[in-house]
């Protein structure tokens, strides 16, 4: 009895050690403040402590945690504001080619820019960057088709590049911006 | 597939190369190999994704978050101990082991019997161990459970017997017998069994069952020790031998 309990306690602590920081970062990209992010992270791990044993496939623990955190976030958001409907139009090719100077990036700037990306795109983007979930895993977690995930990633990355680009301009950094192929072609 | 489509698809390509063998990316990747301009875009995209990933991973979580999570879970530990099939088997194994050892080691003379409140306490404990009833509060810290009992006006042990202080607790429960409030705190012993501290208040009905010095009574597989201290009456109980019980007094 004591041995079994100790094993569960150790398992849980190991899970917390592995996942609390990535979960916090994900929560931080979604929520408004560090306090909200910490609260979401705690709530997610509390839910794991209460319900995690129902998950038969232990290899899915990470996906379970991120999905649960996202649902918790959505649940809280529903009380605050309705989601604006955003059309998933095509991304202009120029936007996909904007390239901020990678040497000037720092974690604070990247996080700030990420939080400025529209929420609809931000969630997929954060799951992609933070834990490098595949498009298929993200689709499963968010319960949307694969094409939607690809669209959100494409548009989200374009927005992120734009935001970083603007921040560098504001800071007066030299920015290297690749011209689009269309422009290059027209010059050629 | 035009270049815009290639870029759209490769937006989902992870910079670590995990998707290199995914057939959904094959055509787009092949096209980048044939088109130097597209290849340059792709390399830039991978570099950008890598830089963003690295920077996001550098964001630190608050230093006290881990401890807060562990402490919070500890205090709101769900009924997972008793509902998990593995735990149920472990409890059953511990009970069988305790019972076997008890039969082998217990030679103490059998005093008459336990008082009504003590019998009720053992039934409550058996019900908890069998998973038929739930704890009111669960924590691995006996001190936390005592604090909980104080807050909830349950009869509470003034000071734990010395060797119980170091044991990890499971939970506590309050109930009443003939209108007398009773509480029980369950602890895990190092040998894998359980030990329980039952506390009640001194009333005409309970007073007679206890003296200042511990009285040892065995009932079935249970070894118990009961004593009085101030206006409180305590019973220590475990499934096993009197010798095992004496260690904790």
XYZ file of C-alpha atoms in Angstrom:
437
model
C 0.000 0.000 0.000
C 2.665 2.476 1.045
C 4.892 1.359 -1.806
C 2.118 1.800 -4.362
C 1.277 5.239 -3.032
C 4.914 6.235 -3.085
C 5.204 5.086 -6.718
C 2.205 7.189 -7.677
C 3.604 10.153 -5.803
C 6.966 9.793 -7.534
C 5.271 9.363 -10.941
C 3.257 12.500 -10.348
C 6.283 14.484 -9.231
C 8.195 13.349 -12.294
C 5.308 14.405 -14.510
C 5.190 17.791 -12.794
C 8.953 18.188 -13.193
C 8.742 17.413 -16.908
C 5.612 19.335 -17.813
C 4.965 22.237 -15.492
C 7.289 24.659 -17.273
C 6.080 23.829 -20.833
C 2.480 23.993 -19.632
C 3.150 27.338 -17.985
C 4.649 28.705 -21.202
C 1.639 27.504 -23.168
C -0.689 29.067 -20.608
C 1.328 32.281 -20.691
C 0.891 32.545 -24.447
C -2.878 32.160 -24.032
C -3.696 34.162 -20.951
C -3.376 37.779 -19.979
C -1.028 37.551 -17.056
C 1.601 35.403 -15.395
C -0.768 34.835 -12.472
C -3.493 33.525 -14.805
C -0.950 31.283 -16.512
C 0.297 29.873 -13.206
C -3.286 29.261 -12.107
C -4.147 27.472 -15.354
C -1.033 25.327 -15.009
C -1.871 24.379 -11.444
C -5.487 23.639 -12.295
C -4.407 21.374 -15.174
C -2.067 19.359 -12.972
C -4.687 19.167 -10.215
C -7.084 17.728 -12.783
C -4.419 15.223 -13.773
C -4.027 14.205 -10.131
C -7.788 13.669 -9.931
C -8.491 12.085 -13.314
C -5.170 11.143 -14.870
C -5.428 7.528 -13.768
C -8.399 7.139 -16.129
C -6.059 7.589 -19.087
C -5.161 4.097 -20.218
C -2.443 5.050 -22.687
C 0.168 6.747 -20.513
C 2.101 7.898 -23.590
C -0.766 10.330 -24.212
C -0.224 12.136 -20.906
C 1.439 15.130 -22.525
C -1.342 15.596 -25.083
C -3.905 15.153 -22.316
C -2.292 17.906 -20.257
C -2.066 20.411 -23.094
C -5.595 19.648 -24.281
C -6.937 19.985 -20.754
C -5.147 23.273 -20.196
C -6.552 24.606 -23.449
C -10.088 23.528 -22.536
C -9.736 25.098 -19.114
C -8.627 28.292 -20.780
C -11.577 28.197 -23.180
C -13.958 27.520 -20.310
C -12.750 30.588 -18.484
C -12.769 32.682 -21.612
C -16.389 31.796 -22.358
C -17.384 33.676 -19.268
C -15.497 36.737 -20.370
C -16.005 37.264 -24.072
C -17.321 35.491 -27.100
C -14.736 34.518 -29.663
C -14.605 36.818 -32.626
C -15.180 34.956 -35.826
C -12.108 35.130 -38.008
C -12.127 34.120 -41.616
C -9.268 31.850 -42.582
C -8.365 33.536 -45.806
C -5.229 32.900 -47.780
C -1.988 34.324 -46.465
C -0.421 36.812 -48.844
C 2.875 35.311 -49.959
C 4.736 38.466 -48.972
C 3.700 37.973 -45.358
C 5.100 34.454 -45.369
C 8.466 35.817 -46.436
C 8.980 38.628 -43.938
C 12.022 37.728 -41.933
C 13.011 39.534 -38.773
C 16.636 39.537 -37.764
C 16.931 36.369 -35.726
C 20.017 37.607 -33.882
C 18.089 40.379 -32.189
C 15.291 38.159 -30.877
C 15.000 37.466 -27.190
C 12.502 35.386 -25.277
C 10.617 38.402 -23.918
C 10.191 39.878 -27.369
C 9.116 36.565 -28.905
C 6.602 35.914 -26.153
C 5.194 39.421 -26.448
C 4.873 39.093 -30.222
C 3.265 35.679 -29.875
C 0.686 37.047 -27.480
C -0.221 39.691 -30.035
C -1.067 37.052 -32.634
C -4.811 36.476 -32.927
C -5.894 33.862 -30.446
C -7.331 31.565 -33.078
C -3.902 31.157 -34.650
C -1.887 31.534 -31.468
C -2.986 28.254 -29.897
C -1.852 26.118 -32.833
C 1.303 28.158 -33.117
C 2.224 27.740 -29.464
C 1.628 23.994 -29.510
C 3.783 23.791 -32.642
C 6.665 25.820 -31.227
C 6.601 24.928 -27.572
C 6.312 21.179 -27.650
C 6.699 20.613 -31.337
C 3.426 18.758 -31.619
C 2.731 17.541 -35.145
C -0.093 19.035 -37.214
C -1.979 15.769 -36.663
C -1.578 15.960 -32.873
C -2.650 19.613 -32.856
C -5.680 18.725 -34.984
C -6.621 15.986 -32.505
C -6.142 18.259 -29.514
C -8.131 21.156 -30.927
C -10.633 18.857 -32.675
C -10.279 20.583 -36.030
C -9.336 19.200 -39.478
C -5.680 18.975 -40.485
C -6.200 21.610 -43.180
C -7.423 24.052 -40.559
C -4.316 23.481 -38.464
C -2.076 24.074 -41.461
C -4.001 27.220 -42.288
C -3.753 28.475 -38.718
C -0.038 27.739 -38.580
C 0.553 29.454 -41.878
C -1.411 32.540 -40.951
C -0.163 32.547 -37.380
C 3.460 32.458 -38.488
C 2.844 35.298 -40.892
C 1.342 37.361 -38.078
C 4.202 36.478 -35.759
C 6.759 37.563 -38.330
C 4.882 40.819 -38.797
C 4.775 41.492 -35.050
C 8.468 40.741 -34.592
C 9.305 42.842 -37.600
C 7.376 45.785 -36.128
C 9.083 45.399 -32.769
C 12.501 45.459 -34.351
C 11.592 48.531 -36.332
C 10.423 50.207 -33.140
C 13.704 49.344 -31.472
C 15.604 50.676 -34.452
C 17.268 47.402 -35.241
C 18.426 46.745 -38.712
C 15.962 44.420 -40.345
C 16.667 42.056 -43.159
C 13.509 41.486 -45.102
C 13.453 39.033 -47.906
C 11.613 40.206 -50.940
C 8.841 38.005 -52.163
C 9.498 35.801 -55.115
C 6.854 37.638 -57.088
C 8.703 40.901 -56.605
C 12.001 39.290 -57.507
C 10.449 37.804 -60.586
C 9.039 41.153 -61.646
C 12.462 42.775 -61.295
C 14.067 39.983 -63.252
C 1.401 22.526 -56.636
C 2.401 26.202 -56.816
C 4.884 27.880 -54.495
C 2.196 29.413 -52.294
C 0.756 25.971 -51.709
C 4.201 24.571 -50.893
C 4.747 27.288 -48.309
C 1.302 26.686 -46.859
C 2.016 22.979 -46.361
C 5.553 23.461 -45.074
C 4.292 25.887 -42.427
C 3.339 22.751 -40.510
C 6.770 21.150 -40.965
C 8.568 21.007 -37.630
C 12.062 22.489 -37.529
C 13.509 19.491 -35.694
C 13.081 17.276 -38.761
C 10.536 14.952 -37.125
C 8.335 15.182 -40.221
C 10.983 14.278 -42.790
C 9.312 10.959 -43.574
C 5.717 12.160 -43.447
C 4.242 11.511 -46.928
C 2.046 14.612 -46.670
C 5.189 16.753 -46.913
C 6.960 14.682 -49.569
C 5.791 16.566 -52.645
C 6.326 19.982 -51.079
C 9.811 19.017 -49.913
C 10.658 17.670 -53.354
C 9.590 20.943 -54.915
C 11.854 22.939 -52.593
C 14.789 20.781 -53.704
C 14.114 21.628 -57.325
C 13.591 25.374 -56.803
C 16.563 27.279 -55.261
C 14.389 30.267 -54.390
C 11.919 28.054 -52.603
C 14.758 26.171 -50.957
C 16.093 29.471 -49.615
C 12.656 30.373 -48.264
C 12.408 26.968 -46.613
C 15.810 27.279 -44.935
C 14.862 30.740 -43.706
C 11.570 29.349 -42.409
C 13.346 26.555 -40.518
C 15.816 29.058 -39.037
C 12.952 31.322 -37.971
C 11.021 28.429 -36.407
C 14.137 27.216 -34.599
C 14.847 30.696 -33.217
C 11.255 31.109 -32.011
C 11.281 27.640 -30.425
C 14.553 28.315 -28.607
C 13.397 31.696 -27.359
C 10.089 30.356 -26.123
C 11.839 27.552 -24.286
C 13.940 30.165 -22.511
C 10.830 31.657 -20.850
C 11.108 30.658 -17.206
C 8.219 29.492 -15.059
C 7.797 31.230 -11.655
C 10.242 29.711 -9.177
C 7.549 28.664 -6.704
C 5.119 27.178 -9.231
C 6.358 23.603 -8.928
C 6.136 23.604 -5.142
C 2.694 25.220 -5.240
C 1.422 22.508 -7.571
C 2.765 19.686 -5.421
C 1.483 21.272 -2.208
C -1.920 21.956 -3.750
C -2.326 18.400 -4.991
C -1.222 17.070 -1.658
C -4.021 18.949 0.091
C -6.704 18.114 -2.447
C -5.583 14.556 -3.097
C -8.508 12.889 -4.851
C -9.957 9.489 -3.958
C -7.451 8.073 -6.382
C -5.763 5.995 -3.704
C -8.718 3.778 -3.308
C -10.216 3.779 -6.737
C -7.111 2.780 -8.695
C -7.177 -0.981 -9.327
C -3.480 -1.342 -8.480
C -4.013 0.379 -5.142
C -6.968 -1.853 -4.345
C -4.786 -4.904 -4.912
C -2.012 -3.368 -2.835
C -4.429 -2.662 0.014
C -5.762 -6.205 -0.189
C -2.204 -7.603 -0.143
C -1.298 -5.434 2.869
C -4.418 -6.613 4.692
C -3.664 -10.288 4.016
C -0.046 -9.822 5.085
C -1.099 -8.017 8.254
C -3.654 -10.687 9.061
C -1.153 -13.517 8.559
C 1.499 -11.827 10.651
C -1.119 -11.036 13.259
C -2.093 -14.668 13.640
C 1.529 -15.736 13.984
C 2.669 -13.103 16.425
C -0.347 -12.247 18.574
C -0.116 -14.110 21.879
C -1.515 -11.457 24.160
C -4.350 -12.492 26.407
C -7.767 -11.451 25.181
C -9.434 -8.909 27.406
C -13.210 -8.837 27.344
C -14.231 -6.581 24.471
C -14.168 -3.075 23.128
C -16.694 -0.406 24.039
C -19.410 0.577 21.581
C -17.634 3.665 20.248
C -14.483 1.641 19.648
C -16.361 -1.016 17.693
C -17.972 1.707 15.617
C -14.522 3.220 14.994
C -13.137 -0.125 13.764
C -16.136 -0.608 11.465
C -15.574 2.865 10.026
C -11.884 2.154 9.495
C -12.643 -1.200 7.837
C -15.081 0.541 5.536
C -12.414 3.111 4.587
C -9.790 0.449 3.940
C -12.229 -1.562 1.811
C -13.010 1.534 -0.231
C -16.674 1.440 0.826
C -16.535 4.930 2.296
C -14.382 7.948 1.621
C -12.187 10.168 3.715
C -13.470 13.622 4.564
C -10.020 15.039 3.820
C -6.882 13.554 2.334
C -3.282 14.568 2.782
C 0.089 12.936 3.236
C 0.718 15.274 6.156
C -0.759 14.359 9.537
C -0.339 17.970 10.641
C -2.491 19.137 7.728
C -5.216 16.672 8.681
C -5.127 17.785 12.306
C -5.465 21.380 11.125
C -8.397 20.337 8.942
C -10.091 18.617 11.867
C -9.590 21.659 14.064
C -11.124 23.887 11.405
C -14.055 21.528 11.020
C -14.581 21.134 14.760
C -13.798 17.456 14.806
C -12.335 15.913 17.979
C -8.654 16.090 17.351
C -5.559 14.550 18.842
C -3.670 17.133 20.939
C -0.321 15.597 20.127
C 0.426 12.585 17.991
C 2.211 9.630 19.596
C 5.903 10.163 18.952
C 6.499 7.515 16.291
C 3.431 8.475 14.327
C 4.710 11.969 13.645
C 7.138 10.684 11.048
C 4.598 8.557 9.160
C 2.840 9.632 6.020
C -0.903 9.998 6.461
C -3.679 9.024 4.058
C -6.711 10.909 5.275
C -9.164 11.556 8.048
C -12.859 11.062 8.699
C -15.310 12.224 11.343
C -18.417 10.390 12.462
C -20.495 10.080 15.584
C -21.537 7.297 17.896
C -24.570 7.804 20.082
C -24.189 11.561 19.600
C -20.505 11.542 20.549
C -18.178 12.993 17.895
C -15.285 10.768 16.842
C -12.448 11.295 14.363
C -9.972 8.919 12.787
C -6.691 9.665 11.026
C -5.084 6.876 8.971
C -1.316 6.584 8.537
C 0.886 4.339 6.411
C 3.420 2.201 8.265
C 6.867 1.559 6.827
C 6.083 -2.171 6.633
C 3.231 -1.498 4.211
C 0.329 -1.744 6.680
C -1.853 0.968 8.109
C -2.268 2.397 11.594
C -5.153 4.562 12.785
C -5.542 7.171 15.514
C -9.092 7.479 16.799
C -10.015 10.464 18.983
C -13.182 11.146 20.898
C -14.237 13.336 23.784
C -14.662 12.143 27.329
C -18.355 11.561 28.124
C -20.063 9.301 30.646
C -20.401 6.745 27.852
C -16.769 6.814 26.739
C -15.019 7.648 30.033
C -15.184 4.096 31.410
C -13.397 2.632 28.402
C -10.111 4.426 29.082
C -7.508 4.975 31.778
C -4.439 7.185 31.855
C -2.207 4.246 30.888
C -2.849 2.479 27.560
C -5.103 -0.574 27.754
C -4.457 -3.192 25.084
C -7.423 -5.016 23.622
C -7.501 -7.350 20.680
C -10.661 -7.775 18.641
C -10.550 -10.123 15.664
C -7.537 -9.119 13.618
C -7.373 -5.729 15.303
C -4.862 -4.754 17.940
C -5.924 -1.658 19.850
C -4.547 0.522 22.626
C -6.835 3.003 24.373
C -5.979 5.723 26.895
C -7.276 8.984 28.312
C -5.513 12.325 28.276
C -7.314 15.408 29.613
C -10.795 15.508 28.147
C -9.803 13.374 25.180
C -9.853 9.619 24.725
C -7.592 8.032 22.167
C -7.444 4.654 20.507
C -4.580 3.454 18.368
C -5.507 0.557 16.093
C -3.885 -1.635 13.488
C -4.508 -4.991 11.903
C -1.644 -6.997 13.331
C 0.057 -7.748 16.603
C 0.247 -5.939 19.919
C 4.005 -5.791 19.458
C 3.565 -3.923 16.215
C 1.231 -1.530 17.983
C 3.522 -0.898 20.964
C 6.181 0.535 18.631
C 3.963 3.553 18.088
C 3.194 4.378 21.721
